[in-house]
PDB file of C-alpha atoms and ligand atoms in Angstrom:
ATOM      1  CA  MET A  14       0.000   0.000   0.000  1.00  0.00           C
ATOM      2  CA  ILE A  15       1.118   3.549  -0.695  1.00  0.00           C
ATOM      3  CA  GLU A  16       2.170   5.281   2.508  1.00  0.00           C
ATOM      4  CA  ARG A  17       0.033   8.268   3.362  1.00  0.00           C
ATOM      5  CA  GLY A  18       0.792  10.970   5.848  1.00  0.00           C
ATOM      6  CA  ALA A  19      -1.342  12.191   8.737  1.00  0.00           C
ATOM      7  CA  GLY A  20      -4.447  13.988   7.523  1.00  0.00           C
ATOM      8  CA  GLU A  21      -4.143  12.546   4.004  1.00  0.00           C
ATOM      9  CA  HIS A  22      -7.551  10.899   3.827  1.00  0.00           C
ATOM     10  CA  LEU A  23      -9.570   9.503   0.962  1.00  0.00           C
ATOM     11  CA  ILE A  24     -13.019  11.071   1.333  1.00  0.00           C
ATOM     12  CA  LEU A  25     -16.087   9.643  -0.412  1.00  0.00           C
ATOM     13  CA  VAL A  26     -18.899  12.093  -1.101  1.00  0.00           C
ATOM     14  CA  GLY A  27     -22.260  11.844  -2.853  1.00  0.00           C
ATOM     15  CA  LEU A  28     -25.990  11.542  -2.328  1.00  0.00           C
ATOM     16  CA  PRO A  29     -27.501   9.283   0.319  1.00  0.00           C
ATOM     17  CA  GLY A  30     -27.566   5.869  -1.376  1.00  0.00           C
ATOM     18  CA  ALA A  31     -24.411   6.445  -3.429  1.00  0.00           C
ATOM     19  CA  GLY A  32     -22.628   3.705  -1.467  1.00  0.00           C
ATOM     20  CA  LYS A  33     -20.184   5.863   0.498  1.00  0.00           C
ATOM     21  CA  SER A  34     -20.259   3.640   3.590  1.00  0.00           C
ATOM     22  CA  THR A  35     -20.329   0.283   1.798  1.00  0.00           C
ATOM     23  CA  VAL A  36     -17.591   1.233  -0.644  1.00  0.00           C
ATOM     24  CA  GLY A  37     -15.553   3.004   2.020  1.00  0.00           C
ATOM     25  CA  ARG A  38     -15.567   0.077   4.423  1.00  0.00           C
ATOM     26  CA  ALA A  39     -14.488  -2.417   1.743  1.00  0.00           C
ATOM     27  CA  LEU A  40     -11.892  -0.082   0.230  1.00  0.00           C
ATOM     28  CA  ALA A  41     -10.337   0.621   3.619  1.00  0.00           C
ATOM     29  CA  VAL A  42      -9.908  -3.118   4.238  1.00  0.00           C
ATOM     30  CA  GLN A  43      -8.167  -3.503   0.883  1.00  0.00           C
ATOM     31  CA  LEU A  44      -5.904  -0.530   1.523  1.00  0.00           C
ATOM     32  CA  GLY A  45      -5.163  -1.525   5.105  1.00  0.00           C
ATOM     33  CA  VAL A  46      -6.229   1.828   6.557  1.00  0.00           C
ATOM     34  CA  PRO A  47      -8.948   2.617   9.102  1.00  0.00           C
ATOM     35  CA  PHE A  48     -12.449   3.545   7.958  1.00  0.00           C
ATOM     36  CA  LEU A  49     -14.648   6.157   9.571  1.00  0.00           C
ATOM     37  CA  ASP A  50     -18.317   6.676   8.814  1.00  0.00           C
ATOM     38  CA  PHE A  51     -19.305  10.106  10.145  1.00  0.00           C
ATOM     39  CA  ASP A  52     -22.948   9.281  10.874  1.00  0.00           C
ATOM     40  CA  THR A  53     -22.019   6.103  12.740  1.00  0.00           C
ATOM     41  CA  GLU A  54     -19.376   7.919  14.775  1.00  0.00           C
ATOM     42  CA  ILE A  55     -21.732  10.793  15.632  1.00  0.00           C
ATOM     43  CA  GLU A  56     -24.453   8.301  16.619  1.00  0.00           C
ATOM     44  CA  ARG A  57     -21.965   6.455  18.834  1.00  0.00           C
ATOM     45  CA  ARG A  58     -20.861   9.644  20.568  1.00  0.00           C
ATOM     46  CA  GLU A  59     -24.353  11.023  21.013  1.00  0.00           C
ATOM     47  CA  GLY A  60     -26.009   7.704  21.841  1.00  0.00           C
ATOM     48  CA  ALA A  61     -28.798   8.569  19.417  1.00  0.00           C
ATOM     49  CA  PRO A  62     -29.627   7.946  15.750  1.00  0.00           C
ATOM     50  CA  VAL A  63     -29.113  10.807  13.292  1.00  0.00           C
ATOM     51  CA  SER A  64     -32.882  11.004  12.739  1.00  0.00           C
ATOM     52  CA  ARG A  65     -33.395  11.712  16.471  1.00  0.00           C
ATOM     53  CA  ILE A  66     -30.556  14.257  16.561  1.00  0.00           C
ATOM     54  CA  PHE A  67     -32.231  16.125  13.674  1.00  0.00           C
ATOM     55  CA  ARG A  68     -35.654  15.923  15.339  1.00  0.00           C
ATOM     56  CA  GLU A  69     -34.660  16.888  18.873  1.00  0.00           C
ATOM     57  CA  ARG A  70     -31.665  19.178  18.357  1.00  0.00           C
ATOM     58  CA  GLY A  71     -32.059  20.363  14.787  1.00  0.00           C
ATOM     59  CA  GLU A  72     -29.965  20.131  11.634  1.00  0.00           C
ATOM     60  CA  ALA A  73     -27.629  22.955  12.710  1.00  0.00           C
ATOM     61  CA  ALA A  74     -26.567  20.966  15.785  1.00  0.00           C
ATOM     62  CA  PHE A  75     -25.860  17.938  13.598  1.00  0.00           C
ATOM     63  CA  ARG A  76     -23.805  20.070  11.186  1.00  0.00           C
ATOM     64  CA  ALA A  77     -21.767  21.376  14.126  1.00  0.00           C
ATOM     65  CA  MET A  78     -21.029  17.763  15.138  1.00  0.00           C
ATOM     66  CA  GLU A  79     -19.875  17.001  11.583  1.00  0.00           C
ATOM     67  CA  ARG A  80     -17.634  20.054  11.680  1.00  0.00           C
ATOM     68  CA  GLY A  81     -16.127  19.057  15.021  1.00  0.00           C
ATOM     69  CA  LEU A  82     -15.321  15.584  13.719  1.00  0.00           C
ATOM     70  CA  THR A  83     -13.780  17.093  10.576  1.00  0.00           C
ATOM     71  CA  GLU A  84     -11.517  19.279  12.688  1.00  0.00           C
ATOM     72  CA  GLU A  85     -10.352  16.267  14.706  1.00  0.00           C
ATOM     73  CA  LEU A  86      -9.445  14.414  11.520  1.00  0.00           C
ATOM     74  CA  ARG A  87      -6.978  17.069  10.371  1.00  0.00           C
ATOM     75  CA  ARG A  88      -4.238  15.447  12.397  1.00  0.00           C
ATOM     76  CA  ALA A  89      -5.425  11.831  12.346  1.00  0.00           C
ATOM     77  CA  PRO A  90      -3.607   9.029  10.519  1.00  0.00           C
ATOM     78  CA  ALA A  91      -4.803   8.479   6.938  1.00  0.00           C
ATOM     79  CA  HIS A  92      -8.332   7.045   6.792  1.00  0.00           C
ATOM     80  CA  VAL A  93     -10.984   6.275   4.242  1.00  0.00           C
ATOM     81  CA  LEU A  94     -13.793   8.627   5.281  1.00  0.00           C
ATOM     82  CA  ALA A  95     -17.511   8.490   4.533  1.00  0.00           C
ATOM     83  CA  PRO A  96     -19.132  11.719   5.687  1.00  0.00           C
ATOM     84  CA  GLY A  97     -22.896  12.135   5.273  1.00  0.00           C
ATOM     85  CA  GLY A  98     -24.270  13.473   2.019  1.00  0.00           C
ATOM     86  CA  GLY A  99     -24.522  17.041   3.298  1.00  0.00           C
ATOM     87  CA  TRP A 100     -20.946  17.344   4.539  1.00  0.00           C
ATOM     88  CA  MET A 101     -19.364  18.713   1.359  1.00  0.00           C
ATOM     89  CA  THR A 102     -22.162  21.258   0.909  1.00  0.00           C
ATOM     90  CA  ILE A 103     -21.251  23.070   4.121  1.00  0.00           C
ATOM     91  CA  PRO A 104     -18.679  25.748   3.292  1.00  0.00           C
ATOM     92  CA  GLY A 105     -15.338  25.122   4.916  1.00  0.00           C
ATOM     93  CA  ASN A 106     -15.670  21.391   5.626  1.00  0.00           C
ATOM     94  CA  ALA A 107     -13.740  20.090   2.619  1.00  0.00           C
ATOM     95  CA  GLU A 108     -11.233  22.930   2.950  1.00  0.00           C
ATOM     96  CA  LEU A 109     -10.341  21.768   6.453  1.00  0.00           C
ATOM     97  CA  LEU A 110      -9.043  18.467   5.081  1.00  0.00           C
ATOM     98  CA  ARG A 111      -8.053  19.177   1.474  1.00  0.00           C
ATOM     99  CA  PRO A 112      -5.206  19.309   0.802  1.00  0.00           C
ATOM    100  CA  PRO A 113      -3.737  16.880   1.693  1.00  0.00           C
ATOM    101  CA  SER A 114      -6.893  14.695   1.538  1.00  0.00           C
ATOM    102  CA  HIS A 115      -8.439  13.580  -1.756  1.00  0.00           C
ATOM    103  CA  VAL A 116     -12.175  13.743  -2.419  1.00  0.00           C
ATOM    104  CA  VAL A 117     -14.007  11.258  -4.668  1.00  0.00           C
ATOM    105  CA  TYR A 118     -17.588  11.902  -5.790  1.00  0.00           C
ATOM    106  CA  LEU A 119     -19.640   8.715  -6.267  1.00  0.00           C
ATOM    107  CA  ARG A 120     -22.159  10.074  -8.780  1.00  0.00           C
ATOM    108  CA  LEU A 121     -25.495   8.419  -9.514  1.00  0.00           C
ATOM    109  CA  SER A 122     -29.006   9.540 -10.441  1.00  0.00           C
ATOM    110  CA  PRO A 123     -31.653  10.243  -7.768  1.00  0.00           C
ATOM    111  CA  GLY A 124     -33.659   7.227  -8.985  1.00  0.00           C
ATOM    112  CA  ALA A 125     -30.707   4.871  -8.583  1.00  0.00           C
ATOM    113  CA  ALA A 126     -29.943   6.370  -5.146  1.00  0.00           C
ATOM    114  CA  LEU A 127     -33.525   5.690  -4.052  1.00  0.00           C
ATOM    115  CA  ARG A 128     -33.397   2.076  -5.286  1.00  0.00           C
ATOM    116  CA  ARG A 129     -30.129   1.466  -3.443  1.00  0.00           C
ATOM    117  CA  LEU A 130     -31.406   3.040  -0.231  1.00  0.00           C
ATOM    118  CA  GLY A 131     -34.396   0.694  -0.092  1.00  0.00           C
ATOM    119  CA  ALA A 132     -35.753   0.642   3.453  1.00  0.00           C
ATOM    120  CA  GLY A 133     -32.785   2.784   4.551  1.00  0.00           C
ATOM    121  CA  VAL A 134     -34.706   5.809   3.291  1.00  0.00           C
ATOM    122  CA  ALA A 135     -36.527   5.817   6.644  1.00  0.00           C
ATOM    123  CA  ARG A 136     -33.264   6.612   8.455  1.00  0.00           C
ATOM    124  CA  ARG A 137     -32.655   9.768   6.371  1.00  0.00           C
ATOM    125  CA  PRO A 138     -34.407  12.747   7.945  1.00  0.00           C
ATOM    126  CA  LEU A 139     -34.063  14.844   4.786  1.00  0.00           C
ATOM    127  CA  LEU A 140     -35.898  12.166   2.795  1.00  0.00           C
ATOM    128  CA  SER A 141     -38.723  11.582   5.252  1.00  0.00           C
ATOM    129  CA  GLY A 142     -41.376  13.684   3.448  1.00  0.00           C
ATOM    130  CA  PRO A 143     -44.116  12.383   1.137  1.00  0.00           C
ATOM    131  CA  SER A 144     -41.797  11.862  -1.854  1.00  0.00           C
ATOM    132  CA  PRO A 145     -38.227  10.716  -1.205  1.00  0.00           C
ATOM    133  CA  LEU A 146     -37.628  10.800  -4.969  1.00  0.00           C
ATOM    134  CA  VAL A 147     -38.571  14.474  -5.238  1.00  0.00           C
ATOM    135  CA  ALA A 148     -36.365  15.197  -2.210  1.00  0.00           C
ATOM    136  CA  LEU A 149     -33.433  13.334  -3.793  1.00  0.00           C
ATOM    137  CA  GLU A 150     -33.958  15.163  -7.097  1.00  0.00           C
ATOM    138  CA  ARG A 151     -33.806  18.480  -5.260  1.00  0.00           C
ATOM    139  CA  LEU A 152     -30.674  17.447  -3.351  1.00  0.00           C
ATOM    140  CA  TYR A 153     -29.093  16.291  -6.619  1.00  0.00           C
ATOM    141  CA  SER A 154     -29.726  19.559  -8.430  1.00  0.00           C
ATOM    142  CA  GLU A 155     -28.413  21.605  -5.500  1.00  0.00           C
ATOM    143  CA  ARG A 156     -25.453  19.413  -4.711  1.00  0.00           C
ATOM    144  CA  ASP A 157     -24.169  17.894  -7.944  1.00  0.00           C
ATOM    145  CA  PRO A 158     -22.256  21.088  -8.847  1.00  0.00           C
ATOM    146  CA  ILE A 159     -20.721  21.125  -5.363  1.00  0.00           C
ATOM    147  CA  TYR A 160     -19.837  17.421  -5.298  1.00  0.00           C
ATOM    148  CA  ALA A 161     -18.314  17.913  -8.765  1.00  0.00           C
ATOM    149  CA  GLY A 162     -15.592  19.946  -7.081  1.00  0.00           C
ATOM    150  CA  ALA A 163     -14.154  16.583  -5.968  1.00  0.00           C
ATOM    151  CA  ASP A 164     -10.711  15.548  -7.178  1.00  0.00           C
ATOM    152  CA  VAL A 165     -12.277  12.553  -8.935  1.00  0.00           C
ATOM    153  CA  VAL A 166     -15.843  12.074 -10.192  1.00  0.00           C
ATOM    154  CA  LEU A 167     -16.783   8.409 -10.606  1.00  0.00           C
ATOM    155  CA  ASP A 168     -20.060   7.492 -12.285  1.00  0.00           C
ATOM    156  CA  VAL A 169     -21.316   4.566 -10.175  1.00  0.00           C
ATOM    157  CA  GLU A 170     -24.797   4.315 -11.711  1.00  0.00           C
ATOM    158  CA  HIS A 171     -24.013   1.019 -13.460  1.00  0.00           C
ATOM    159  CA  LEU A 172     -21.217  -0.313 -11.259  1.00  0.00           C
ATOM    160  CA  ASP A 173     -21.474  -2.925  -8.530  1.00  0.00           C
ATOM    161  CA  LEU A 174     -19.380  -2.720  -5.358  1.00  0.00           C
ATOM    162  CA  GLN A 175     -16.377  -4.530  -6.833  1.00  0.00           C
ATOM    163  CA  GLY A 176     -16.548  -2.372  -9.955  1.00  0.00           C
ATOM    164  CA  VAL A 177     -16.517   0.812  -7.888  1.00  0.00           C
ATOM    165  CA  ILE A 178     -13.549  -0.377  -5.844  1.00  0.00           C
ATOM    166  CA  ARG A 179     -11.628  -1.471  -8.950  1.00  0.00           C
ATOM    167  CA  ASN A 180     -12.190   1.929 -10.531  1.00  0.00           C
ATOM    168  CA  LEU A 181     -11.250   3.813  -7.388  1.00  0.00           C
ATOM    169  CA  ARG A 182      -8.008   1.937  -7.025  1.00  0.00           C
ATOM    170  CA  GLN A 183      -7.126   2.629 -10.647  1.00  0.00           C
ATOM    171  CA  LEU A 184      -8.180   6.267 -10.582  1.00  0.00           C
ATOM    172  CA  ALA A 185      -6.342   7.069  -7.417  1.00  0.00           C
ATOM    173  CA  SER A 186      -3.380   4.885  -8.410  1.00  0.00           C
ATOM    174  CA  LEU A 187      -3.819   3.006  -5.170  1.00  0.00           C
ATOM    175  CA  ARG A 188      -2.407  -0.444  -4.690  1.00  0.00           C
ATOM    176  CA  GLY A 189      -3.482  -2.801  -1.951  1.00  0.00           C
ATOM    177  CA  PRO A 190      -1.416  -5.669  -0.623  1.00  0.00           C
ATOM    178  CA  SER A 191      -1.331  -8.262  -3.435  1.00  0.00           C
TER     179      SER A 191
HETATM  180  C1  S3P B  12     -27.550  13.832   5.037  1.00  0.00           C
HETATM  181  C2  S3P B  12     -27.155  12.546   4.732  1.00  0.00           C
HETATM  182  C3  S3P B  12     -27.061  11.486   5.737  1.00  0.00           C
HETATM  183  C4  S3P B  12     -26.892  12.065   7.160  1.00  0.00           C
HETATM  184  C5  S3P B  12     -27.942  13.103   7.417  1.00  0.00           C
HETATM  185  C6  S3P B  12     -27.876  14.259   6.428  1.00  0.00           C
HETATM  186  C7  S3P B  12     -27.613  14.820   3.948  1.00  0.00           C
HETATM  187  O1  S3P B  12     -25.958  10.630   5.445  1.00  0.00           O
HETATM  188  O2  S3P B  12     -25.618  12.613   7.336  1.00  0.00           O
HETATM  189  O3  S3P B  12     -29.184  12.463   7.345  1.00  0.00           O
HETATM  190  O4  S3P B  12     -27.618  16.037   4.206  1.00  0.00           O
HETATM  191  O5  S3P B  12     -27.628  14.372   2.770  1.00  0.00           O
HETATM  192  P1  S3P B  12     -25.937   9.638   4.160  1.00  0.00           P
HETATM  193  O6  S3P B  12     -25.438  10.409   2.981  1.00  0.00           O
HETATM  194  O7  S3P B  12     -25.009   8.557   4.563  1.00  0.00           O
HETATM  195  O8  S3P B  12     -27.332   9.147   3.963  1.00  0.00           O
END
């Protein structure tokens, strides 16, 4: 594996359902680096699911938690990171880590994101209204131009997990232990 310095993370961004957590966990194993899923870590620290944090404390409180975690990661050993879908849209978050981190946008259509989320849609407070598809379409149109500021944009619409990982390792010129 290529040695990476402190704070040099690989950060996966994209809509809910893009596969950030699934891809990130598997990629981290292959690269032999730790994986951190922001939502899972925030839920662990707060002892509450993200949906309850949004409901009881509001989105701004959740965004402050994301920011705090981002600040901590500036000096952490290299990780694969999967922040929630809103992380890159908050000004200053990506700038805290990049450089030296690298950001990869896992791009897919709102319809594909909804299919991949399946029952997981219920755990996404921003998708809890009458039409998750309309909500995802709105998020896509607002966020795609922001996500596109990633270092790498990977179209994952027609790729399975192994295909995404293969592409990521090629694109980022990463080599796992063979
Ligand atoms: C959010 C996405 C969620 C979670 C929170 C807010 C967003 O993470 O952080 O519900 O703003 O898109 P996933 O992208 O993992 O669903």
